[in-house]
Coordinates of C-alpha atoms in Angstrom, one line a residue:
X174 CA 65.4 121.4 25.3
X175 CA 68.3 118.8 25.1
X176 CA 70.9 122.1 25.3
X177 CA 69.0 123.2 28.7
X178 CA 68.9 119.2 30.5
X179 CA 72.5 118.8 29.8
X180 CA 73.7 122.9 30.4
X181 CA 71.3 121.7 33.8
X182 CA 73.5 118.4 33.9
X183 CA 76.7 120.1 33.5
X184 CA 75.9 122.7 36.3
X185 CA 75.7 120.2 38.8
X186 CA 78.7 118.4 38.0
X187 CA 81.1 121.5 37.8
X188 CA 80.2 121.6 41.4
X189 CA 81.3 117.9 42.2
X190 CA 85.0 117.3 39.5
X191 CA 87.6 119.3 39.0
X192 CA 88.6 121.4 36.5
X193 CA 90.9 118.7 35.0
X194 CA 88.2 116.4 34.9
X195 CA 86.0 118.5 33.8
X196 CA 87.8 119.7 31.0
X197 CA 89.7 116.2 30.0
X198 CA 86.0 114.2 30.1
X199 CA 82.6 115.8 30.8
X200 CA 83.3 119.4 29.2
X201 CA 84.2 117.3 25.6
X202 CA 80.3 115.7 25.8
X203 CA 77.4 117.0 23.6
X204 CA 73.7 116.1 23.7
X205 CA 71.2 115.4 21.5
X206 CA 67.6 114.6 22.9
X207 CA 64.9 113.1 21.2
X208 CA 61.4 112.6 23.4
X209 CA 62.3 109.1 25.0
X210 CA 66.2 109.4 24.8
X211 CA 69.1 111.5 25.8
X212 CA 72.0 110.7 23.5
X213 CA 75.4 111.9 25.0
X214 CA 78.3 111.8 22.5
X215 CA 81.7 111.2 23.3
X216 CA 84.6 112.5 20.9
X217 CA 86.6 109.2 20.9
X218 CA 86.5 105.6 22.0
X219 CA 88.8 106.9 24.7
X220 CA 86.6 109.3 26.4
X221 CA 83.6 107.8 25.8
X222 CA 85.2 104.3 28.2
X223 CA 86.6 106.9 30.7
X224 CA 83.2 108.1 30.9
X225 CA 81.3 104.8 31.0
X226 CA 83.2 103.6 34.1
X227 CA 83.4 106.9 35.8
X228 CA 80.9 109.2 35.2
X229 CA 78.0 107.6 33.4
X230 CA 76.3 106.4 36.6
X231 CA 75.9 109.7 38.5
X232 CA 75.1 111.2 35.0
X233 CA 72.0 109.3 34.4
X234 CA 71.5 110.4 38.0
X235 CA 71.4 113.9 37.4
X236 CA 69.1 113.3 34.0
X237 CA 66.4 111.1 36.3
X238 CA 66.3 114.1 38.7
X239 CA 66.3 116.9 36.2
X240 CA 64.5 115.9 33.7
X241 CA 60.7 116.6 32.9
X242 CA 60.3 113.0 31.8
X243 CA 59.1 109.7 33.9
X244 CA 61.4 107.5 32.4
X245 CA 64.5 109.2 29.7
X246 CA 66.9 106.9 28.0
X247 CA 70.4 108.0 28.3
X248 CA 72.9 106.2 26.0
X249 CA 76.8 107.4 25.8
X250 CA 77.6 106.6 22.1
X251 CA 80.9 107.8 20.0
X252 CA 79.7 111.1 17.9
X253 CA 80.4 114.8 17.2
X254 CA 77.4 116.5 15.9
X255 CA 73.3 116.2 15.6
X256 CA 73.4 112.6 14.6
X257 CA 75.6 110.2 16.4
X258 CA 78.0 107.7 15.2
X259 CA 77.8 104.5 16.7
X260 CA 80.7 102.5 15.3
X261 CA 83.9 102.6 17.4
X262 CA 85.9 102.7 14.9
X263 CA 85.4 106.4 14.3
X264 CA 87.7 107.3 17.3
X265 CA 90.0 110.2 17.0
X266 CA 92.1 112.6 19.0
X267 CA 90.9 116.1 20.4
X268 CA 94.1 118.2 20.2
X269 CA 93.9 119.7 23.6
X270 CA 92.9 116.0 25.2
X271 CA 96.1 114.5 27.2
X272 CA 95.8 111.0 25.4
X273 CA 93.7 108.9 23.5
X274 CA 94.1 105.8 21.9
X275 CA 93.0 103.6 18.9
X276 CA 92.8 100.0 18.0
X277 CA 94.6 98.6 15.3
X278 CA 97.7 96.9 14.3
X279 CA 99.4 94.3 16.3
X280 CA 102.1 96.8 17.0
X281 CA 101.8 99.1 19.6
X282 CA 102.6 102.7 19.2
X283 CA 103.3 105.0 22.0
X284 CA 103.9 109.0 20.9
X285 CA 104.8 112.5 22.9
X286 CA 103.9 116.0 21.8
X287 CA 105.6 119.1 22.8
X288 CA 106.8 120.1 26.3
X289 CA 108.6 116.4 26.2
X290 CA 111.4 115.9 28.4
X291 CA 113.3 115.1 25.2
X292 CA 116.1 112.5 24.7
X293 CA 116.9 109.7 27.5
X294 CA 120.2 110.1 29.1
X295 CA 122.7 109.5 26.8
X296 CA 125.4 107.7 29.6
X297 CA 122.3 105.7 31.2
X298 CA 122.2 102.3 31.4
X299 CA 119.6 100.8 28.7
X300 CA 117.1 97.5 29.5
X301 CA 117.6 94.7 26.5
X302 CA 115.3 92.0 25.9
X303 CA 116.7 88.3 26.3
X304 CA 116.5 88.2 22.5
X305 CA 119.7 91.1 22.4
X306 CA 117.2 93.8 21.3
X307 CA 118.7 97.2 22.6
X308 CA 115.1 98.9 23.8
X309 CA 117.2 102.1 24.6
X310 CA 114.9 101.9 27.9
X311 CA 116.2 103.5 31.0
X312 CA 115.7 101.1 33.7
X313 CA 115.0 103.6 36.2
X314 CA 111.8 105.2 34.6
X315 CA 108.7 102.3 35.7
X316 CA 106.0 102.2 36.7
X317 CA 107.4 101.6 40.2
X318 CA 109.3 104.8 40.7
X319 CA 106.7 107.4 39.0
X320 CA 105.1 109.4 41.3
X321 CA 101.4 109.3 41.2
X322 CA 99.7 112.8 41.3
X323 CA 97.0 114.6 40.0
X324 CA 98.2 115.9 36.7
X325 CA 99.4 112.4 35.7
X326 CA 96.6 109.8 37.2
X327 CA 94.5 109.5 34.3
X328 CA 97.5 108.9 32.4
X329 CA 99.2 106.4 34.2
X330 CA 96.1 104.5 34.7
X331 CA 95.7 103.8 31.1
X332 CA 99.3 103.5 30.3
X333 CA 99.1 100.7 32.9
X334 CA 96.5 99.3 30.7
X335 CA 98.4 99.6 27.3
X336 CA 101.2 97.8 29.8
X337 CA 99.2 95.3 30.3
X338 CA 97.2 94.3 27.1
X339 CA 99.7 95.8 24.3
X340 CA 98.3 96.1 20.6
X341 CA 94.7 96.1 21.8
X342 CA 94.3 99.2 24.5
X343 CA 94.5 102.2 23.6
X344 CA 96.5 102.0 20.0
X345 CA 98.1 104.3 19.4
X346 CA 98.5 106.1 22.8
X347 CA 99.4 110.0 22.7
X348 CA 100.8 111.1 25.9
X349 CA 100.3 115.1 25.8
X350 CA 101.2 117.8 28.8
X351 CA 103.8 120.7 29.6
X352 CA 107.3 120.2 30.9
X353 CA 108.4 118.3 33.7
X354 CA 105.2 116.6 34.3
X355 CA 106.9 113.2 33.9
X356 CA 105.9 112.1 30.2
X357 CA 108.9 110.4 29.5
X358 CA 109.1 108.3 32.3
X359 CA 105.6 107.6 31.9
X360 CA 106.0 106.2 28.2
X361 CA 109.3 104.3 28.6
X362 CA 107.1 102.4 31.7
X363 CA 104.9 101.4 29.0
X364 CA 107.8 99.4 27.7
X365 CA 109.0 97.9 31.0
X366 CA 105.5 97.0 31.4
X367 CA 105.6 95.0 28.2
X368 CA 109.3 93.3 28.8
X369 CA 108.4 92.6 32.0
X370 CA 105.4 90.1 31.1
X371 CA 106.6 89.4 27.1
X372 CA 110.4 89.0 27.8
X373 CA 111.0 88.5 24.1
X374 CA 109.2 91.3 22.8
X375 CA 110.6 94.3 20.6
X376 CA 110.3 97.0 22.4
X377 CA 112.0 100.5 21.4
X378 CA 112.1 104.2 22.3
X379 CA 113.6 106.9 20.8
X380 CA 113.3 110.3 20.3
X381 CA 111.3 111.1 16.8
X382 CA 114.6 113.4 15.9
X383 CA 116.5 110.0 16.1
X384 CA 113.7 107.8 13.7
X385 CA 114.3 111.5 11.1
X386 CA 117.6 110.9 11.3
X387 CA 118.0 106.9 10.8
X388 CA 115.7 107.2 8.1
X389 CA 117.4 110.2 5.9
X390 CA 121.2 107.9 6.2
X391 CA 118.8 104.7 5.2
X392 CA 117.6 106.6 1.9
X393 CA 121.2 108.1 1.5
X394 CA 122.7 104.7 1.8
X395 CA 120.2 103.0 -0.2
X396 CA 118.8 100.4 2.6
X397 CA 115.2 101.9 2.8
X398 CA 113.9 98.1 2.9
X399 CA 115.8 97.1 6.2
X400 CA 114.7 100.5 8.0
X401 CA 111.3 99.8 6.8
X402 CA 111.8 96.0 8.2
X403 CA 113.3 96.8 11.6
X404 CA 110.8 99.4 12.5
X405 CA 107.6 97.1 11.3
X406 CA 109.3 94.1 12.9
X407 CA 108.8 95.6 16.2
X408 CA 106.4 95.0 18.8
X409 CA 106.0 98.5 20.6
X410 CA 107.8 101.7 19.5
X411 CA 108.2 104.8 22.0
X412 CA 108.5 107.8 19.8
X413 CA 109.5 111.0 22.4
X414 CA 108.9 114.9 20.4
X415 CA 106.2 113.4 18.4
X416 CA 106.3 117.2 16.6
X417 CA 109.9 116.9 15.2
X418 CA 107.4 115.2 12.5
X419 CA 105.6 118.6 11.9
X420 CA 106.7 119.7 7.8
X421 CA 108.5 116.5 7.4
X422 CA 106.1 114.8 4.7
X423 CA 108.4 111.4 3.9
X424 CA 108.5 111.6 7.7
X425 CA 105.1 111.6 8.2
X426 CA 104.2 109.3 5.3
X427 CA 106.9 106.2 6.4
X428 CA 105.0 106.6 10.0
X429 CA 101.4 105.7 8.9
X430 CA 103.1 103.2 6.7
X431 CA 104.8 101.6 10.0
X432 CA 101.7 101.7 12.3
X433 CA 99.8 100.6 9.5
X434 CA 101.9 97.5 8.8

């Protein structure tokens, strides 16, 4: 009975959204009725807020006028099967969703999987922090000059977010998407963002090739505790071909350990 209300619920709305929102946010959803509620699961924190705030409403619409009940609770919890989880703290990351984010260490983590633009320009001019910090920003990809479409809204909304209230939104934020769609500019904004209101903040982005590569000559050079310093040290880190990690174990490992720090 809860399949058929919310296949019913569904139908309607793939009239009203698009496909990308459809796909990205409603499509993700599963139900699970009981006789006086409708419990509608969301994958992740992420999706479940995107929900809330923009689809929730005219979803408990659709369940008022569709249902055969007088009055049918409909909560949006965090869950993936027959019995919910309530605790946000469960959040995690479809593979095919564009982003998603998780609360949890004071620094904040910014990452890009494949079809990345791949490194900045190597001759461009890079923003610094009034501390000296080299970010390795270019100053021409903000907010400011991204072009707003489409296949980037949803992104850049909660990038501005993370922008705004580093280390709590979205933590860490996965930027996901095919080539040329502007992921790069999009993440390196993130760290404007953050200069721009924390001028003394450690902001860095690099390409995850780059973080291989300083790590290996750290090992090889027997200064393992200074990488591990400068990269736990910092306040946001902007890692571009988040992949370059796949079959790199060490790689993988020294990560976690760094968000985790």
């Amino acid at each position: 009975m809860s399949a058929s209300l919310w296949d019913s619920c569904l139908s309607r709305l793939e009239t009203e959204l698009s496909e990308l929102q459809l796909n990205t946010w409603i499509r993700p959803l599963q139900a699970y009725q009981t006789d006086a509620r409708l419990c509608i699961m969301a994958p992740n924190r992420f999706v479940l807020d995107m929900v809330q705030n923009n689809y929730y409403p005219r979803i408990q619409e659709l369940v008022a006028s569709l249902s055969d009940f007088d009055e049918l609770e409909v909560e949006l919890v965090i869950g993936t099967g027959a019995e919910p989880t309530l605790s946000p703290s469960a959040a995690s990351l479809a593979q095919d969703s564009p982003a998603a984010a998780i609360n949890s260490s004071s620094t904040h983590i910014a990452v890009e999987t494949p079809h990345s633009l791949g490194f900045a320009p190597a001759h461009s001019q890079v923003a610094s922090t009034v501390t000296g910090h080299d970010s390795r920003l270019n100053p021409l990809f903000t907010f400011d000059s991204l072009i707003e479409g489409k296949s980037n809204q949803l992104g850049r909304a909660a990038a501005m977010q993370i922008g705004s209230n580093p280390g709590n939104a979205y933590n860490p934020f996965l930027i996901y998407g095919g080539s040329g769609l502007g992921k790069t500019h999009l993440m390196q904004s993130i760290g404007h963002s953050i200069m721009a209101q924390q001028p003394d903040a450690k902001v860095l982005y690099l390409n995850s090739e780059r973080y291989v590569a300083e790590m290996v000559s750290a090992i090889q050079h027997s200064k393992m505790n200074e990488f591990k310093r400068f990269y736990r040290n910092l306040d946001a880190l902007l890692i571009d071909d988040i992949q370059f990690f796949a079959g790199k174990e060490q790689s993988q490992e020294e990560f976690f350990h760094t968000f985790n720090a």
